[in-house]
Amino acid sequence: MVGDQHDGVALGRVAAEHVTQEGGLVRGKRSRRLIEQKQGRMLRQRTCEMRTRFLATGDLVHLHQPLLDIGNSDDDHAMVEQRRLGNTGLSMTSLGLGGVWLGYTPAGFREEQAVATVLQALELGINFFDTADMYGRGENERLIGKAFKGHWDDVILATKFGVMRGPKGEWLGLNGQPDYIRKACDQSLLNLGTDTIDLYYMHRQDPKVEIEVIVGAMADLVKEGKVKSIGLSEVNADTLRRAHKIH
């Protein structure tokens, strides 16, 4: 096997028939699962190390070596497990990158580091990225759109609507009215510089608007091709069941 030795575990090609762990031999699907679990643990550990140093110094940590060498096939590029999102047909990594704090450092906002961070996550095999129109009042979406220019076929992007902020970031409340949802989606598409959002979801429910009305407006965006899939955040099981009857 060719690979990386770490804590007594030999990690080689995902396609390999076996992997040695703690002196034993495991095969087939279990081998793949053990490799994916090890990859996930190592990537989470490295991500925490990067975040700690980034917050402490404001400097981006560049990884000059890949976390694992698991072969050269196209499938082997993924550094973490791929999961299908419900029945949407979207396949994404089990680990994703949230955009809320991108670019913010002790030294102030640094766009070049934020873009580099996003691209490095992509190089490490992450393909799921999350943002929202309220993050920086659209600036975060514009930043991610700039980073992903030329890479849209390689990523699954989620963005959110529903929370309104003022010009200074002040809280303006929640809005789930259909007209607002349509305008918010159009603005997000403009910010991102793309014509379709992979996953568009409600950030928080407007208590003045029934979930059926909100999901109905979101479903219209799917029909129009502006959104591939929709979702809801911070709702209970009963609300999900009601929403599912609409879309």
Short mmCIF file of N, CA, C and O in Angstrom, two decimals, residues 92-182:
data_model
loop_
_atom_site.label_atom_id
_atom_site.label_comp_id
_atom_site.label_asym_id
_atom_site.label_seq_id
_atom_site.Cartn_x
_atom_site.Cartn_y
_atom_site.Cartn_z
N MET A 92 -22.82 16.02 -1.43
CA MET A 92 -21.93 16.98 -0.80
C MET A 92 -21.07 16.30 0.26
O MET A 92 -21.37 15.20 0.71
N THR A 93 -20.00 16.99 0.63
CA THR A 93 -19.13 16.46 1.66
C THR A 93 -19.79 16.58 3.03
O THR A 93 -20.56 17.50 3.28
N SER A 94 -19.48 15.62 3.91
CA SER A 94 -20.08 15.63 5.25
C SER A 94 -19.58 16.81 6.07
O SER A 94 -20.22 17.21 7.04
N LEU A 95 -18.44 17.36 5.71
CA LEU A 95 -17.93 18.58 6.33
C LEU A 95 -18.09 19.73 5.34
O LEU A 95 -17.82 19.57 4.15
N GLY A 96 -18.53 20.88 5.83
CA GLY A 96 -18.67 22.04 4.98
C GLY A 96 -17.99 23.25 5.60
O GLY A 96 -17.48 23.18 6.72
N LEU A 97 -17.99 24.35 4.87
CA LEU A 97 -17.39 25.58 5.36
C LEU A 97 -18.47 26.67 5.43
O LEU A 97 -19.09 26.99 4.42
N GLY A 98 -18.68 27.22 6.62
CA GLY A 98 -19.62 28.31 6.80
C GLY A 98 -18.94 29.64 6.55
O GLY A 98 -17.77 29.83 6.91
N GLY A 99 -19.66 30.57 5.96
CA GLY A 99 -19.03 31.81 5.52
C GLY A 99 -19.17 32.99 6.44
O GLY A 99 -18.64 34.06 6.15
N VAL A 100 -19.86 32.85 7.58
CA VAL A 100 -20.23 34.01 8.37
C VAL A 100 -19.04 34.86 8.81
O VAL A 100 -19.12 36.09 8.81
N TRP A 101 -17.91 34.24 9.16
CA TRP A 101 -16.76 35.02 9.65
C TRP A 101 -15.66 35.15 8.62
O TRP A 101 -14.57 35.64 8.95
N LEU A 102 -15.89 34.76 7.40
CA LEU A 102 -14.84 34.84 6.40
C LEU A 102 -14.34 36.27 6.23
O LEU A 102 -15.13 37.19 6.03
N GLY A 103 -13.04 36.42 6.28
CA GLY A 103 -12.43 37.73 6.03
C GLY A 103 -12.24 38.58 7.26
O GLY A 103 -11.53 39.59 7.21
N TYR A 104 -12.85 38.19 8.39
CA TYR A 104 -12.72 39.00 9.60
C TYR A 104 -11.58 38.48 10.47
O TYR A 104 -11.55 37.31 10.85
N THR A 105 -10.62 39.32 10.76
CA THR A 105 -9.45 38.96 11.54
C THR A 105 -9.23 40.02 12.62
O THR A 105 -9.85 41.09 12.59
N PRO A 106 -8.33 39.75 13.59
CA PRO A 106 -8.02 40.78 14.58
C PRO A 106 -7.50 42.07 13.96
O PRO A 106 -7.58 43.14 14.56
N ALA A 107 -6.96 41.95 12.74
CA ALA A 107 -6.42 43.13 12.06
C ALA A 107 -7.46 43.81 11.17
O ALA A 107 -7.14 44.77 10.47
N GLY A 108 -8.69 43.32 11.20
CA GLY A 108 -9.72 43.89 10.35
C GLY A 108 -10.10 42.95 9.22
O GLY A 108 -9.65 41.81 9.17
N PHE A 109 -10.92 43.44 8.31
CA PHE A 109 -11.39 42.62 7.19
C PHE A 109 -10.29 42.48 6.15
O PHE A 109 -9.68 43.46 5.72
N ARG A 110 -10.02 41.23 5.73
CA ARG A 110 -8.97 40.96 4.75
C ARG A 110 -9.52 40.03 3.68
O ARG A 110 -9.57 38.82 3.85
N GLU A 111 -9.97 40.63 2.59
CA GLU A 111 -10.64 39.88 1.53
C GLU A 111 -9.74 38.83 0.91
O GLU A 111 -10.19 37.71 0.64
N GLU A 112 -8.47 39.16 0.68
CA GLU A 112 -7.59 38.21 0.00
C GLU A 112 -7.42 36.93 0.80
O GLU A 112 -7.34 35.82 0.24
N GLN A 113 -7.40 37.05 2.13
CA GLN A 113 -7.28 35.84 2.96
C GLN A 113 -8.57 35.05 2.95
O GLN A 113 -8.55 33.82 2.98
N ALA A 114 -9.69 35.74 2.92
CA ALA A 114 -10.97 35.05 2.88
C ALA A 114 -11.10 34.23 1.60
O ALA A 114 -11.51 33.06 1.63
N VAL A 115 -10.76 34.82 0.47
CA VAL A 115 -10.82 34.11 -0.81
C VAL A 115 -9.87 32.93 -0.79
O VAL A 115 -10.21 31.82 -1.23
N ALA A 116 -8.66 33.14 -0.26
CA ALA A 116 -7.68 32.05 -0.19
C ALA A 116 -8.17 30.92 0.70
O ALA A 116 -7.95 29.74 0.41
N THR A 117 -8.86 31.25 1.79
CA THR A 117 -9.40 30.23 2.69
C THR A 117 -10.44 29.38 1.98
O THR A 117 -10.44 28.15 2.09
N VAL A 118 -11.34 30.02 1.25
CA VAL A 118 -12.38 29.29 0.52
C VAL A 118 -11.75 28.37 -0.52
O VAL A 118 -12.12 27.19 -0.63
N LEU A 119 -10.79 28.88 -1.27
CA LEU A 119 -10.16 28.07 -2.31
C LEU A 119 -9.35 26.93 -1.71
O LEU A 119 -9.28 25.83 -2.28
N GLN A 120 -8.75 27.17 -0.54
CA GLN A 120 -7.99 26.09 0.09
C GLN A 120 -8.91 24.98 0.57
O GLN A 120 -8.59 23.79 0.46
N ALA A 121 -10.07 25.36 1.12
CA ALA A 121 -11.05 24.35 1.52
C ALA A 121 -11.46 23.51 0.32
O ALA A 121 -11.61 22.29 0.41
N LEU A 122 -11.64 24.15 -0.83
CA LEU A 122 -11.99 23.44 -2.05
C LEU A 122 -10.88 22.47 -2.45
O LEU A 122 -11.14 21.33 -2.83
N GLU A 123 -9.64 22.91 -2.33
CA GLU A 123 -8.51 22.06 -2.66
C GLU A 123 -8.42 20.86 -1.73
O GLU A 123 -7.98 19.77 -2.12
N LEU A 124 -8.84 21.02 -0.48
CA LEU A 124 -8.79 19.94 0.50
C LEU A 124 -9.94 18.95 0.33
O LEU A 124 -10.02 17.97 1.05
N GLY A 125 -10.84 19.22 -0.62
CA GLY A 125 -11.91 18.28 -0.90
C GLY A 125 -13.27 18.70 -0.42
O GLY A 125 -14.25 18.00 -0.67
N ILE A 126 -13.38 19.83 0.29
CA ILE A 126 -14.69 20.33 0.73
C ILE A 126 -15.43 20.86 -0.49
O ILE A 126 -14.89 21.63 -1.27
N ASN A 127 -16.70 20.47 -0.63
CA ASN A 127 -17.48 21.02 -1.75
C ASN A 127 -18.77 21.69 -1.30
O ASN A 127 -19.52 22.22 -2.12
N PHE A 128 -19.03 21.70 0.02
CA PHE A 128 -20.26 22.29 0.54
C PHE A 128 -19.94 23.58 1.30
O PHE A 128 -19.16 23.58 2.26
N PHE A 129 -20.54 24.69 0.85
CA PHE A 129 -20.28 26.00 1.43
C PHE A 129 -21.61 26.68 1.74
O PHE A 129 -22.56 26.59 0.97
N ASP A 130 -21.64 27.36 2.89
CA ASP A 130 -22.88 27.97 3.37
C ASP A 130 -22.68 29.46 3.63
O ASP A 130 -21.68 29.86 4.22
N THR A 131 -23.63 30.27 3.19
CA THR A 131 -23.60 31.70 3.46
C THR A 131 -25.03 32.17 3.68
O THR A 131 -25.95 31.36 3.85
N ALA A 132 -25.25 33.48 3.72
CA ALA A 132 -26.60 34.04 3.88
C ALA A 132 -26.57 35.49 3.44
O ALA A 132 -25.53 36.16 3.51
N ASP A 133 -27.72 35.99 3.03
CA ASP A 133 -27.77 37.38 2.58
C ASP A 133 -27.53 38.37 3.71
O ASP A 133 -27.14 39.52 3.48
N MET A 134 -27.74 37.94 4.97
CA MET A 134 -27.53 38.84 6.10
C MET A 134 -26.07 38.94 6.53
O MET A 134 -25.70 39.84 7.27
N TYR A 135 -25.23 38.01 6.08
CA TYR A 135 -23.81 38.05 6.47
C TYR A 135 -23.13 39.21 5.75
O TYR A 135 -22.88 39.16 4.55
N GLY A 136 -22.85 40.26 6.51
CA GLY A 136 -22.23 41.43 5.90
C GLY A 136 -23.16 42.17 4.95
O GLY A 136 -22.68 42.87 4.07
N ARG A 137 -24.49 41.94 5.12
CA ARG A 137 -25.48 42.59 4.25
C ARG A 137 -25.18 42.34 2.77
O ARG A 137 -25.21 43.24 1.95
N GLY A 138 -24.88 41.08 2.47
CA GLY A 138 -24.62 40.67 1.08
C GLY A 138 -23.17 40.60 0.72
O GLY A 138 -22.81 39.99 -0.30
N GLU A 139 -22.28 41.19 1.52
CA GLU A 139 -20.86 41.19 1.19
C GLU A 139 -20.28 39.79 1.21
O GLU A 139 -19.38 39.46 0.43
N ASN A 140 -20.78 38.95 2.13
CA ASN A 140 -20.27 37.59 2.19
C ASN A 140 -20.62 36.80 0.94
O ASN A 140 -19.79 36.04 0.42
N GLU A 141 -21.83 36.98 0.44
CA GLU A 141 -22.22 36.32 -0.81
C GLU A 141 -21.34 36.81 -1.95
O GLU A 141 -20.90 36.01 -2.79
N ARG A 142 -21.08 38.11 -2.01
CA ARG A 142 -20.24 38.64 -3.08
C ARG A 142 -18.82 38.10 -2.98
O ARG A 142 -18.18 37.81 -4.00
N LEU A 143 -18.33 37.96 -1.76
CA LEU A 143 -16.99 37.43 -1.55
C LEU A 143 -16.90 35.98 -2.03
O LEU A 143 -15.97 35.60 -2.75
N ILE A 144 -17.87 35.16 -1.65
CA ILE A 144 -17.88 33.76 -2.06
C ILE A 144 -18.06 33.64 -3.57
O ILE A 144 -17.44 32.80 -4.22
N GLY A 145 -18.91 34.49 -4.13
CA GLY A 145 -19.08 34.48 -5.58
C GLY A 145 -17.78 34.79 -6.30
O GLY A 145 -17.47 34.19 -7.33
N LYS A 146 -17.00 35.72 -5.75
CA LYS A 146 -15.71 36.06 -6.34
C LYS A 146 -14.75 34.88 -6.25
O LYS A 146 -14.04 34.57 -7.21
N ALA A 147 -14.75 34.19 -5.12
CA ALA A 147 -13.86 33.05 -4.93
C ALA A 147 -14.21 31.90 -5.86
O ALA A 147 -13.32 31.18 -6.34
N PHE A 148 -15.50 31.70 -6.12
CA PHE A 148 -15.95 30.55 -6.88
C PHE A 148 -16.06 30.82 -8.38
O PHE A 148 -16.51 29.95 -9.13
N LYS A 149 -15.68 31.98 -8.82
CA LYS A 149 -15.71 32.27 -10.25
C LYS A 149 -14.83 31.26 -10.98
O LYS A 149 -13.65 31.12 -10.70
N GLY A 150 -15.44 30.51 -11.89
CA GLY A 150 -14.71 29.46 -12.59
C GLY A 150 -14.73 28.12 -11.89
O GLY A 150 -14.19 27.13 -12.40
N HIS A 151 -15.37 28.05 -10.69
CA HIS A 151 -15.39 26.80 -9.91
C HIS A 151 -16.81 26.33 -9.60
O HIS A 151 -16.98 25.40 -8.81
N TRP A 152 -17.82 26.97 -10.19
CA TRP A 152 -19.19 26.67 -9.78
C TRP A 152 -19.58 25.22 -9.99
O TRP A 152 -20.41 24.67 -9.25
N ASP A 153 -18.99 24.55 -10.97
CA ASP A 153 -19.31 23.14 -11.21
C ASP A 153 -18.75 22.23 -10.13
O ASP A 153 -19.11 21.05 -10.06
N ASP A 154 -17.86 22.76 -9.29
CA ASP A 154 -17.19 21.95 -8.28
C ASP A 154 -17.78 22.11 -6.88
O ASP A 154 -17.31 21.46 -5.94
N VAL A 155 -18.78 22.98 -6.71
CA VAL A 155 -19.25 23.28 -5.37
C VAL A 155 -20.77 23.13 -5.25
O VAL A 155 -21.50 23.20 -6.24
N ILE A 156 -21.21 22.91 -4.03
CA ILE A 156 -22.62 22.96 -3.65
C ILE A 156 -22.75 24.15 -2.70
O ILE A 156 -22.13 24.16 -1.63
N LEU A 157 -23.52 25.15 -3.10
CA LEU A 157 -23.63 26.36 -2.30
C LEU A 157 -25.02 26.51 -1.71
O LEU A 157 -26.02 26.38 -2.41
N ALA A 158 -25.06 26.81 -0.43
CA ALA A 158 -26.32 27.11 0.25
C ALA A 158 -26.30 28.56 0.70
O ALA A 158 -25.28 29.06 1.19
N THR A 159 -27.41 29.24 0.53
CA THR A 159 -27.56 30.57 1.09
C THR A 159 -28.97 30.71 1.65
O THR A 159 -29.84 29.90 1.36
N LYS A 160 -29.16 31.74 2.48
CA LYS A 160 -30.38 31.84 3.27
C LYS A 160 -31.01 33.23 3.15
O LYS A 160 -30.34 34.19 2.80
N PHE A 161 -32.28 33.28 3.48
CA PHE A 161 -33.03 34.53 3.48
C PHE A 161 -33.89 34.59 4.74
O PHE A 161 -34.04 33.60 5.46
N GLY A 162 -34.47 35.74 4.99
CA GLY A 162 -35.47 35.85 6.06
C GLY A 162 -35.10 36.80 7.17
O GLY A 162 -35.98 37.33 7.86
N VAL A 163 -33.80 37.03 7.40
CA VAL A 163 -33.35 37.95 8.45
C VAL A 163 -32.94 39.26 7.79
O VAL A 163 -32.06 39.28 6.93
N MET A 164 -33.56 40.34 8.21
CA MET A 164 -33.25 41.64 7.62
C MET A 164 -32.31 42.43 8.53
O MET A 164 -32.48 42.47 9.75
N ARG A 165 -31.31 43.05 7.90
CA ARG A 165 -30.35 43.89 8.61
C ARG A 165 -30.31 45.27 7.97
O ARG A 165 -30.49 45.43 6.77
N GLY A 166 -30.03 46.28 8.79
CA GLY A 166 -29.91 47.64 8.31
C GLY A 166 -28.51 47.92 7.78
O GLY A 166 -27.63 47.06 7.81
N PRO A 167 -28.25 49.15 7.32
CA PRO A 167 -26.95 49.51 6.73
C PRO A 167 -25.78 49.40 7.70
O PRO A 167 -24.64 49.25 7.28
N LYS A 168 -26.07 49.43 9.00
CA LYS A 168 -25.01 49.29 10.00
C LYS A 168 -25.06 47.92 10.67
O LYS A 168 -24.43 47.70 11.70
N GLY A 169 -25.81 47.02 10.08
CA GLY A 169 -25.92 45.67 10.64
C GLY A 169 -26.99 45.52 11.70
O GLY A 169 -27.12 44.46 12.31
N GLU A 170 -27.76 46.56 11.92
CA GLU A 170 -28.77 46.50 12.97
C GLU A 170 -29.92 45.56 12.58
O GLU A 170 -30.24 45.39 11.42
N TRP A 171 -30.52 44.99 13.61
CA TRP A 171 -31.62 44.04 13.42
C TRP A 171 -32.88 44.77 12.98
O TRP A 171 -33.33 45.71 13.62
N LEU A 172 -33.46 44.31 11.86
CA LEU A 172 -34.69 44.91 11.34
C LEU A 172 -35.86 43.94 11.38
O LEU A 172 -36.95 44.29 10.94
N GLY A 173 -35.62 42.73 11.85
CA GLY A 173 -36.70 41.77 11.97
C GLY A 173 -36.65 40.67 10.93
O GLY A 173 -35.68 40.51 10.18
N LEU A 174 -37.73 39.89 10.89
CA LEU A 174 -37.84 38.75 9.98
C LEU A 174 -38.88 39.05 8.91
O LEU A 174 -39.85 39.77 9.14
N ASN A 175 -38.66 38.47 7.73
CA ASN A 175 -39.60 38.70 6.64
C ASN A 175 -39.77 37.42 5.83
O ASN A 175 -38.80 36.89 5.27
N GLY A 176 -41.00 36.92 5.81
CA GLY A 176 -41.30 35.71 5.05
C GLY A 176 -42.35 35.94 3.98
O GLY A 176 -42.93 34.98 3.46
N GLN A 177 -42.59 37.20 3.63
CA GLN A 177 -43.58 37.50 2.60
C GLN A 177 -43.06 37.05 1.23
O GLN A 177 -41.88 37.20 0.92
N PRO A 178 -43.93 36.49 0.40
CA PRO A 178 -43.51 35.98 -0.92
C PRO A 178 -42.77 37.01 -1.77
O PRO A 178 -41.78 36.67 -2.41
N ASP A 179 -43.23 38.26 -1.79
CA ASP A 179 -42.55 39.29 -2.59
C ASP A 179 -41.13 39.51 -2.09
O ASP A 179 -40.20 39.68 -2.89
N TYR A 180 -40.97 39.49 -0.77
CA TYR A 180 -39.64 39.67 -0.20
C TYR A 180 -38.73 38.49 -0.56
O TYR A 180 -37.56 38.67 -0.88
N ILE A 181 -39.27 37.28 -0.47
CA ILE A 181 -38.48 36.09 -0.77
C ILE A 181 -37.97 36.14 -2.21
O ILE A 181 -36.81 35.83 -2.48
N ARG A 182 -38.83 36.52 -3.13
CA ARG A 182 -38.43 36.61 -4.54
C ARG A 182 -37.32 37.67 -4.73
O ARG A 182 -36.32 37.41 -5.40
#
